[in-house]
Amino acid sequence: MPDRYAVIGHPIAHSKSPLIHGLFAQATGQDMVYEAIDGGAGPGGFGRALAAFRAAGGRGMNVTLPFKLEALAAADEASQDARLAGAANALRFEGGRVLAQNFDGIGLVRDIEHNLGLPLAGRRVLLLGAGGATRGALLPLARAGAARIVIANRTATKAEALAHELAPHMGACQVEGGGPDAAGAGQAFDLVLNATSASLGGEAPAVPAAAFAPGALAYDMVYGKGLTPFLKLAQAAGCTRIADGVGMLVEQAAEAFAWWRGVRPDTREVLQRLTVPLV
């Protein structure tokens, strides 16, 4: 009988995870099935779905919105990335234990360095937003060697608190937080990451043209929305290197697959299948 895996979220019908993991399983010869589970909008839905899936022999789950915080809380053991992000996007079941990981930031870094060809060592990074996406990205960016990270958020105190909280874990990477004006002040960045939800609402975060250094990469963590307002803003500022988050999606999925199955799939074919031109 094939091993069972799933992605859980609400809503979930739009998820690309079953397609991605199905292609990974086929390419690596793994005997497994992968499904999508809707945890529902009501209280307790995630816990009930998790218990039912484990009772039916499930081996692991990907977790997407809005259940990443609940997934971490349900874990018996969590990685440092998951603990510091305050959220888990992957679970593995071993006997009676639930293990939790957060591969979002790892997938982001892998996409930037390996797929988009931007080594992060010594780079200056601007992170827009101070929510869960930013929390998950900070530690992997620091591990990759980013020299300096500035968090710019609509509410300055939230960005400042996040920078203060994670600074002891960032090694040699300098991190600071502030309000929208933190993206300006004459600073230029090699990588500008939009980790806000602005693109989902057809809005663009406030970023001055001077924030994009020559040759900078503008990266919107949202995917499948084409040329988002943030990416249009970057292009108008003269930025010629732009990307959305589809590579991050695929690479974090590959990390979870490797964690579950012990083999990391080649992501190139899946990326080619899911990537659409940013126009």
mmCIF file with all atom_site columns, N, CA and C in Angstrom, residues 34-77:
data_model
loop_
_atom_site.group_PDB
_atom_site.id
_atom_site.type_symbol
_atom_site.label_atom_id
_atom_site.label_alt_id
_atom_site.label_comp_id
_atom_site.label_asym_id
_atom_site.label_entity_id
_atom_site.label_seq_id
_atom_site.pdbx_PDB_ins_code
_atom_site.Cartn_x
_atom_site.Cartn_y
_atom_site.Cartn_z
_atom_site.occupancy
_atom_site.B_iso_or_equiv
_atom_site.pdbx_formal_charge
_atom_site.auth_seq_id
_atom_site.auth_comp_id
_atom_site.auth_asym_id
_atom_site.auth_atom_id
_atom_site.pdbx_PDB_model_num
ATOM 1   N N  . TYR A 1 34 ? -0.612  11.451 -2.549 1.00 0.00 ? 34 TYR A N  1
ATOM 2   C CA . TYR A 1 34 ? -0.620  12.777 -1.932 1.00 0.00 ? 34 TYR A CA 1
ATOM 3   C C  . TYR A 1 34 ? -1.966  13.431 -2.228 1.00 0.00 ? 34 TYR A C  1
ATOM 4   N N  . GLU A 1 35 ? -2.619  13.918 -1.190 1.00 0.00 ? 35 GLU A N  1
ATOM 5   C CA . GLU A 1 35 ? -3.956  14.491 -1.351 1.00 0.00 ? 35 GLU A CA 1
ATOM 6   C C  . GLU A 1 35 ? -4.036  15.877 -0.723 1.00 0.00 ? 35 GLU A C  1
ATOM 7   N N  . ALA A 1 36 ? -5.118  16.577 -0.990 1.00 0.00 ? 36 ALA A N  1
ATOM 8   C CA . ALA A 1 36 ? -5.402  17.870 -0.380 1.00 0.00 ? 36 ALA A CA 1
ATOM 9   C C  . ALA A 1 36 ? -6.541  17.712 0.614  1.00 0.00 ? 36 ALA A C  1
ATOM 10  N N  . ILE A 1 37 ? -6.364  18.271 1.803  1.00 0.00 ? 37 ILE A N  1
ATOM 11  C CA . ILE A 1 37 ? -7.369  18.192 2.860  1.00 0.00 ? 37 ILE A CA 1
ATOM 12  C C  . ILE A 1 37 ? -7.777  19.599 3.268  1.00 0.00 ? 37 ILE A C  1
ATOM 13  N N  . ASP A 1 38 ? -9.067  19.857 3.252  1.00 0.00 ? 38 ASP A N  1
ATOM 14  C CA . ASP A 1 38 ? -9.581  21.149 3.699  1.00 0.00 ? 38 ASP A CA 1
ATOM 15  C C  . ASP A 1 38 ? -9.896  21.053 5.190  1.00 0.00 ? 38 ASP A C  1
ATOM 16  N N  . GLY A 1 39 ? -9.171  21.848 5.990  1.00 0.00 ? 39 GLY A N  1
ATOM 17  C CA . GLY A 1 39 ? -9.366  21.815 7.430  1.00 0.00 ? 39 GLY A CA 1
ATOM 18  C C  . GLY A 1 39 ? -10.585 22.585 7.895  1.00 0.00 ? 39 GLY A C  1
ATOM 19  N N  . GLY A 1 40 ? -11.233 23.303 6.971  1.00 0.00 ? 40 GLY A N  1
ATOM 20  C CA . GLY A 1 40 ? -12.442 24.024 7.303  1.00 0.00 ? 40 GLY A CA 1
ATOM 21  C C  . GLY A 1 40 ? -12.187 25.328 8.020  1.00 0.00 ? 40 GLY A C  1
ATOM 22  N N  . ALA A 1 41 ? -13.238 26.120 8.142  1.00 0.00 ? 41 ALA A N  1
ATOM 23  C CA . ALA A 1 41 ? -13.121 27.444 8.753  1.00 0.00 ? 41 ALA A CA 1
ATOM 24  C C  . ALA A 1 41 ? -13.459 27.440 10.231 1.00 0.00 ? 41 ALA A C  1
ATOM 25  N N  . GLY A 1 42 ? -14.083 26.381 10.719 1.00 0.00 ? 42 GLY A N  1
ATOM 26  C CA . GLY A 1 42 ? -14.529 26.356 12.108 1.00 0.00 ? 42 GLY A CA 1
ATOM 27  C C  . GLY A 1 42 ? -13.424 25.993 13.075 1.00 0.00 ? 42 GLY A C  1
ATOM 28  N N  . PRO A 1 43 ? -13.603 26.329 14.349 1.00 0.00 ? 43 PRO A N  1
ATOM 29  C CA . PRO A 1 43 ? -12.600 25.986 15.361 1.00 0.00 ? 43 PRO A CA 1
ATOM 30  C C  . PRO A 1 43 ? -12.454 24.480 15.509 1.00 0.00 ? 43 PRO A C  1
ATOM 31  N N  . GLY A 1 44 ? -11.208 24.038 15.673 1.00 0.00 ? 44 GLY A N  1
ATOM 32  C CA . GLY A 1 44 ? -10.938 22.620 15.869 1.00 0.00 ? 44 GLY A CA 1
ATOM 33  C C  . GLY A 1 44 ? -10.817 21.803 14.615 1.00 0.00 ? 44 GLY A C  1
ATOM 34  N N  . GLY A 1 45 ? -11.056 22.412 13.454 1.00 0.00 ? 45 GLY A N  1
ATOM 35  C CA . GLY A 1 45 ? -11.018 21.658 12.206 1.00 0.00 ? 45 GLY A CA 1
ATOM 36  C C  . GLY A 1 45 ? -9.652  21.083 11.900 1.00 0.00 ? 45 GLY A C  1
ATOM 37  N N  . PHE A 1 46 ? -8.604  21.866 12.161 1.00 0.00 ? 46 PHE A N  1
ATOM 38  C CA . PHE A 1 46 ? -7.253  21.384 11.890 1.00 0.00 ? 46 PHE A CA 1
ATOM 39  C C  . PHE A 1 46 ? -6.934  20.176 12.759 1.00 0.00 ? 46 PHE A C  1
ATOM 40  N N  . GLY A 1 47 ? -7.215  20.288 14.055 1.00 0.00 ? 47 GLY A N  1
ATOM 41  C CA . GLY A 1 47 ? -6.904  19.191 14.969 1.00 0.00 ? 47 GLY A CA 1
ATOM 42  C C  . GLY A 1 47 ? -7.625  17.912 14.618 1.00 0.00 ? 47 GLY A C  1
ATOM 43  N N  . ARG A 1 48 ? -8.890  18.027 14.246 1.00 0.00 ? 48 ARG A N  1
ATOM 44  C CA . ARG A 1 48 ? -9.652  16.824 13.876 1.00 0.00 ? 48 ARG A CA 1
ATOM 45  C C  . ARG A 1 48 ? -9.100  16.194 12.603 1.00 0.00 ? 48 ARG A C  1
ATOM 46  N N  . ALA A 1 49 ? -8.785  17.039 11.603 1.00 0.00 ? 49 ALA A N  1
ATOM 47  C CA . ALA A 1 49 ? -8.255  16.520 10.343 1.00 0.00 ? 49 ALA A CA 1
ATOM 48  C C  . ALA A 1 49 ? -6.885  15.875 10.552 1.00 0.00 ? 49 ALA A C  1
ATOM 49  N N  . LEU A 1 50 ? -6.055  16.490 11.383 1.00 0.00 ? 50 LEU A N  1
ATOM 50  C CA . LEU A 1 50 ? -4.736  15.934 11.678 1.00 0.00 ? 50 LEU A CA 1
ATOM 51  C C  . LEU A 1 50 ? -4.862  14.572 12.348 1.00 0.00 ? 50 LEU A C  1
ATOM 52  N N  . ALA A 1 51 ? -5.722  14.468 13.341 1.00 0.00 ? 51 ALA A N  1
ATOM 53  C CA . ALA A 1 51 ? -5.903  13.205 14.059 1.00 0.00 ? 51 ALA A CA 1
ATOM 54  C C  . ALA A 1 51 ? -6.432  12.110 13.132 1.00 0.00 ? 51 ALA A C  1
ATOM 55  N N  . ALA A 1 52 ? -7.389  12.463 12.277 1.00 0.00 ? 52 ALA A N  1
ATOM 56  C CA . ALA A 1 52 ? -7.963  11.479 11.360 1.00 0.00 ? 52 ALA A CA 1
ATOM 57  C C  . ALA A 1 52 ? -6.934  10.993 10.353 1.00 0.00 ? 52 ALA A C  1
ATOM 58  N N  . PHE A 1 53 ? -6.114  11.910 9.853  1.00 0.00 ? 53 PHE A N  1
ATOM 59  C CA . PHE A 1 53 ? -5.099  11.538 8.861  1.00 0.00 ? 53 PHE A CA 1
ATOM 60  C C  . PHE A 1 53 ? -4.045  10.632 9.483  1.00 0.00 ? 53 PHE A C  1
ATOM 61  N N  . ARG A 1 54 ? -3.622  10.948 10.688 1.00 0.00 ? 54 ARG A N  1
ATOM 62  C CA . ARG A 1 54 ? -2.638  10.093 11.370 1.00 0.00 ? 54 ARG A CA 1
ATOM 63  C C  . ARG A 1 54 ? -3.231  8.717  11.658 1.00 0.00 ? 54 ARG A C  1
ATOM 64  N N  . ALA A 1 55 ? -4.492  8.694  12.099 1.00 0.00 ? 55 ALA A N  1
ATOM 65  C CA . ALA A 1 55 ? -5.138  7.417  12.413 1.00 0.00 ? 55 ALA A CA 1
ATOM 66  C C  . ALA A 1 55 ? -5.285  6.534  11.182 1.00 0.00 ? 55 ALA A C  1
ATOM 67  N N  . ALA A 1 56 ? -5.382  7.159  10.014 1.00 0.00 ? 56 ALA A N  1
ATOM 68  C CA . ALA A 1 56 ? -5.520  6.415  8.759  1.00 0.00 ? 56 ALA A CA 1
ATOM 69  C C  . ALA A 1 56 ? -4.176  6.005  8.175  1.00 0.00 ? 56 ALA A C  1
ATOM 70  N N  . GLY A 1 57 ? -3.100  6.290  8.901  1.00 0.00 ? 57 GLY A N  1
ATOM 71  C CA . GLY A 1 57 ? -1.786  5.848  8.461  1.00 0.00 ? 57 GLY A CA 1
ATOM 72  C C  . GLY A 1 57 ? -0.969  6.893  7.738  1.00 0.00 ? 57 GLY A C  1
ATOM 73  N N  . GLY A 1 58 ? -1.389  8.161  7.771  1.00 0.00 ? 58 GLY A N  1
ATOM 74  C CA . GLY A 1 58 ? -0.639  9.220  7.109  1.00 0.00 ? 58 GLY A CA 1
ATOM 75  C C  . GLY A 1 58 ? 0.782   9.334  7.635  1.00 0.00 ? 58 GLY A C  1
ATOM 76  N N  . ARG A 1 59 ? 1.703   9.653  6.756  1.00 0.00 ? 59 ARG A N  1
ATOM 77  C CA . ARG A 1 59 ? 3.130   9.733  7.120  1.00 0.00 ? 59 ARG A CA 1
ATOM 78  C C  . ARG A 1 59 ? 3.618   11.166 7.307  1.00 0.00 ? 59 ARG A C  1
ATOM 79  N N  . GLY A 1 60 ? 2.984   12.130 6.631  1.00 0.00 ? 60 GLY A N  1
ATOM 80  C CA . GLY A 1 60 ? 3.434   13.507 6.744  1.00 0.00 ? 60 GLY A CA 1
ATOM 81  C C  . GLY A 1 60 ? 2.467   14.448 6.057  1.00 0.00 ? 60 GLY A C  1
ATOM 82  N N  . MET A 1 61 ? 2.557   15.739 6.424  1.00 0.00 ? 61 MET A N  1
ATOM 83  C CA . MET A 1 61 ? 1.672   16.744 5.851  1.00 0.00 ? 61 MET A CA 1
ATOM 84  C C  . MET A 1 61 ? 2.434   18.031 5.569  1.00 0.00 ? 61 MET A C  1
ATOM 85  N N  . ASN A 1 62 ? 2.076   18.659 4.470  1.00 0.00 ? 62 ASN A N  1
ATOM 86  C CA . ASN A 1 62 ? 2.397   20.068 4.276  1.00 0.00 ? 62 ASN A CA 1
ATOM 87  C C  . ASN A 1 62 ? 1.265   20.876 4.895  1.00 0.00 ? 62 ASN A C  1
ATOM 88  N N  . VAL A 1 63 ? 1.583   22.049 5.397  1.00 0.00 ? 63 VAL A N  1
ATOM 89  C CA . VAL A 1 63 ? 0.587   22.889 6.052  1.00 0.00 ? 63 VAL A CA 1
ATOM 90  C C  . VAL A 1 63 ? 0.634   24.279 5.435  1.00 0.00 ? 63 VAL A C  1
ATOM 91  N N  . THR A 1 64 ? -0.513  24.766 5.018  1.00 0.00 ? 64 THR A N  1
ATOM 92  C CA . THR A 1 64 ? -0.595  26.108 4.473  1.00 0.00 ? 64 THR A CA 1
ATOM 93  C C  . THR A 1 64 ? -1.630  26.901 5.260  1.00 0.00 ? 64 THR A C  1
ATOM 94  N N  . LEU A 1 65 ? -1.857  28.139 4.843  1.00 0.00 ? 65 LEU A N  1
ATOM 95  C CA . LEU A 1 65 ? -2.754  29.032 5.578  1.00 0.00 ? 65 LEU A CA 1
ATOM 96  C C  . LEU A 1 65 ? -4.136  28.417 5.726  1.00 0.00 ? 65 LEU A C  1
ATOM 97  N N  . PRO A 1 66 ? -4.769  28.588 6.874  1.00 0.00 ? 66 PRO A N  1
ATOM 98  C CA . PRO A 1 66 ? -4.362  29.402 8.025  1.00 0.00 ? 66 PRO A CA 1
ATOM 99  C C  . PRO A 1 66 ? -3.861  28.569 9.203  1.00 0.00 ? 66 PRO A C  1
ATOM 100 N N  . PHE A 1 67 ? -3.243  27.413 8.937  1.00 0.00 ? 67 PHE A N  1
ATOM 101 C CA . PHE A 1 67 ? -2.984  26.448 10.005 1.00 0.00 ? 67 PHE A CA 1
ATOM 102 C C  . PHE A 1 67 ? -1.523  26.321 10.425 1.00 0.00 ? 67 PHE A C  1
ATOM 103 N N  . LYS A 1 68 ? -0.642  27.196 9.969  1.00 0.00 ? 68 LYS A N  1
ATOM 104 C CA . LYS A 1 68 ? 0.780   27.019 10.270 1.00 0.00 ? 68 LYS A CA 1
ATOM 105 C C  . LYS A 1 68 ? 1.100   27.194 11.753 1.00 0.00 ? 68 LYS A C  1
ATOM 106 N N  . LEU A 1 69 ? 0.380   28.080 12.436 1.00 0.00 ? 69 LEU A N  1
ATOM 107 C CA . LEU A 1 69 ? 0.604   28.260 13.865 1.00 0.00 ? 69 LEU A CA 1
ATOM 108 C C  . LEU A 1 69 ? 0.087   27.051 14.641 1.00 0.00 ? 69 LEU A C  1
ATOM 109 N N  . GLU A 1 70 ? -1.076  26.549 14.244 1.00 0.00 ? 70 GLU A N  1
ATOM 110 C CA . GLU A 1 70 ? -1.630  25.362 14.903 1.00 0.00 ? 70 GLU A CA 1
ATOM 111 C C  . GLU A 1 70 ? -0.748  24.144 14.667 1.00 0.00 ? 70 GLU A C  1
ATOM 112 N N  . ALA A 1 71 ? -0.137  24.057 13.507 1.00 0.00 ? 71 ALA A N  1
ATOM 113 C CA . ALA A 1 71 ? 0.739   22.928 13.212 1.00 0.00 ? 71 ALA A CA 1
ATOM 114 C C  . ALA A 1 71 ? 1.938   22.921 14.150 1.00 0.00 ? 71 ALA A C  1
ATOM 115 N N  . LEU A 1 72 ? 2.503   24.092 14.403 1.00 0.00 ? 72 LEU A N  1
ATOM 116 C CA . LEU A 1 72 ? 3.635   24.170 15.334 1.00 0.00 ? 72 LEU A CA 1
ATOM 117 C C  . LEU A 1 72 ? 3.188   23.771 16.739 1.00 0.00 ? 72 LEU A C  1
ATOM 118 N N  . ALA A 1 73 ? 2.024   24.257 17.141 1.00 0.00 ? 73 ALA A N  1
ATOM 119 C CA . ALA A 1 73 ? 1.523   23.953 18.479 1.00 0.00 ? 73 ALA A CA 1
ATOM 120 C C  . ALA A 1 73 ? 1.245   22.465 18.661 1.00 0.00 ? 73 ALA A C  1
ATOM 121 N N  . ALA A 1 74 ? 0.934   21.764 17.575 1.00 0.00 ? 74 ALA A N  1
ATOM 122 C CA . ALA A 1 74 ? 0.612   20.337 17.651 1.00 0.00 ? 74 ALA A CA 1
ATOM 123 C C  . ALA A 1 74 ? 1.854   19.449 17.700 1.00 0.00 ? 74 ALA A C  1
ATOM 124 N N  . ALA A 1 75 ? 3.022   20.035 17.490 1.00 0.00 ? 75 ALA A N  1
ATOM 125 C CA . ALA A 1 75 ? 4.243   19.244 17.364 1.00 0.00 ? 75 ALA A CA 1
ATOM 126 C C  . ALA A 1 75 ? 4.829   18.849 18.716 1.00 0.00 ? 75 ALA A C  1
ATOM 127 N N  . ASP A 1 76 ? 5.387   17.656 18.762 1.00 0.00 ? 76 ASP A N  1
ATOM 128 C CA . ASP A 1 76 ? 6.148   17.223 19.929 1.00 0.00 ? 76 ASP A CA 1
ATOM 129 C C  . ASP A 1 76 ? 7.585   17.714 19.856 1.00 0.00 ? 76 ASP A C  1
ATOM 130 N N  . GLU A 1 77 ? 8.061   17.945 18.638 1.00 0.00 ? 77 GLU A N  1
ATOM 131 C CA . GLU A 1 77 ? 9.434   18.413 18.431 1.00 0.00 ? 77 GLU A CA 1
ATOM 132 C C  . GLU A 1 77 ? 9.449   19.316 17.203 1.00 0.00 ? 77 GLU A C  1
#
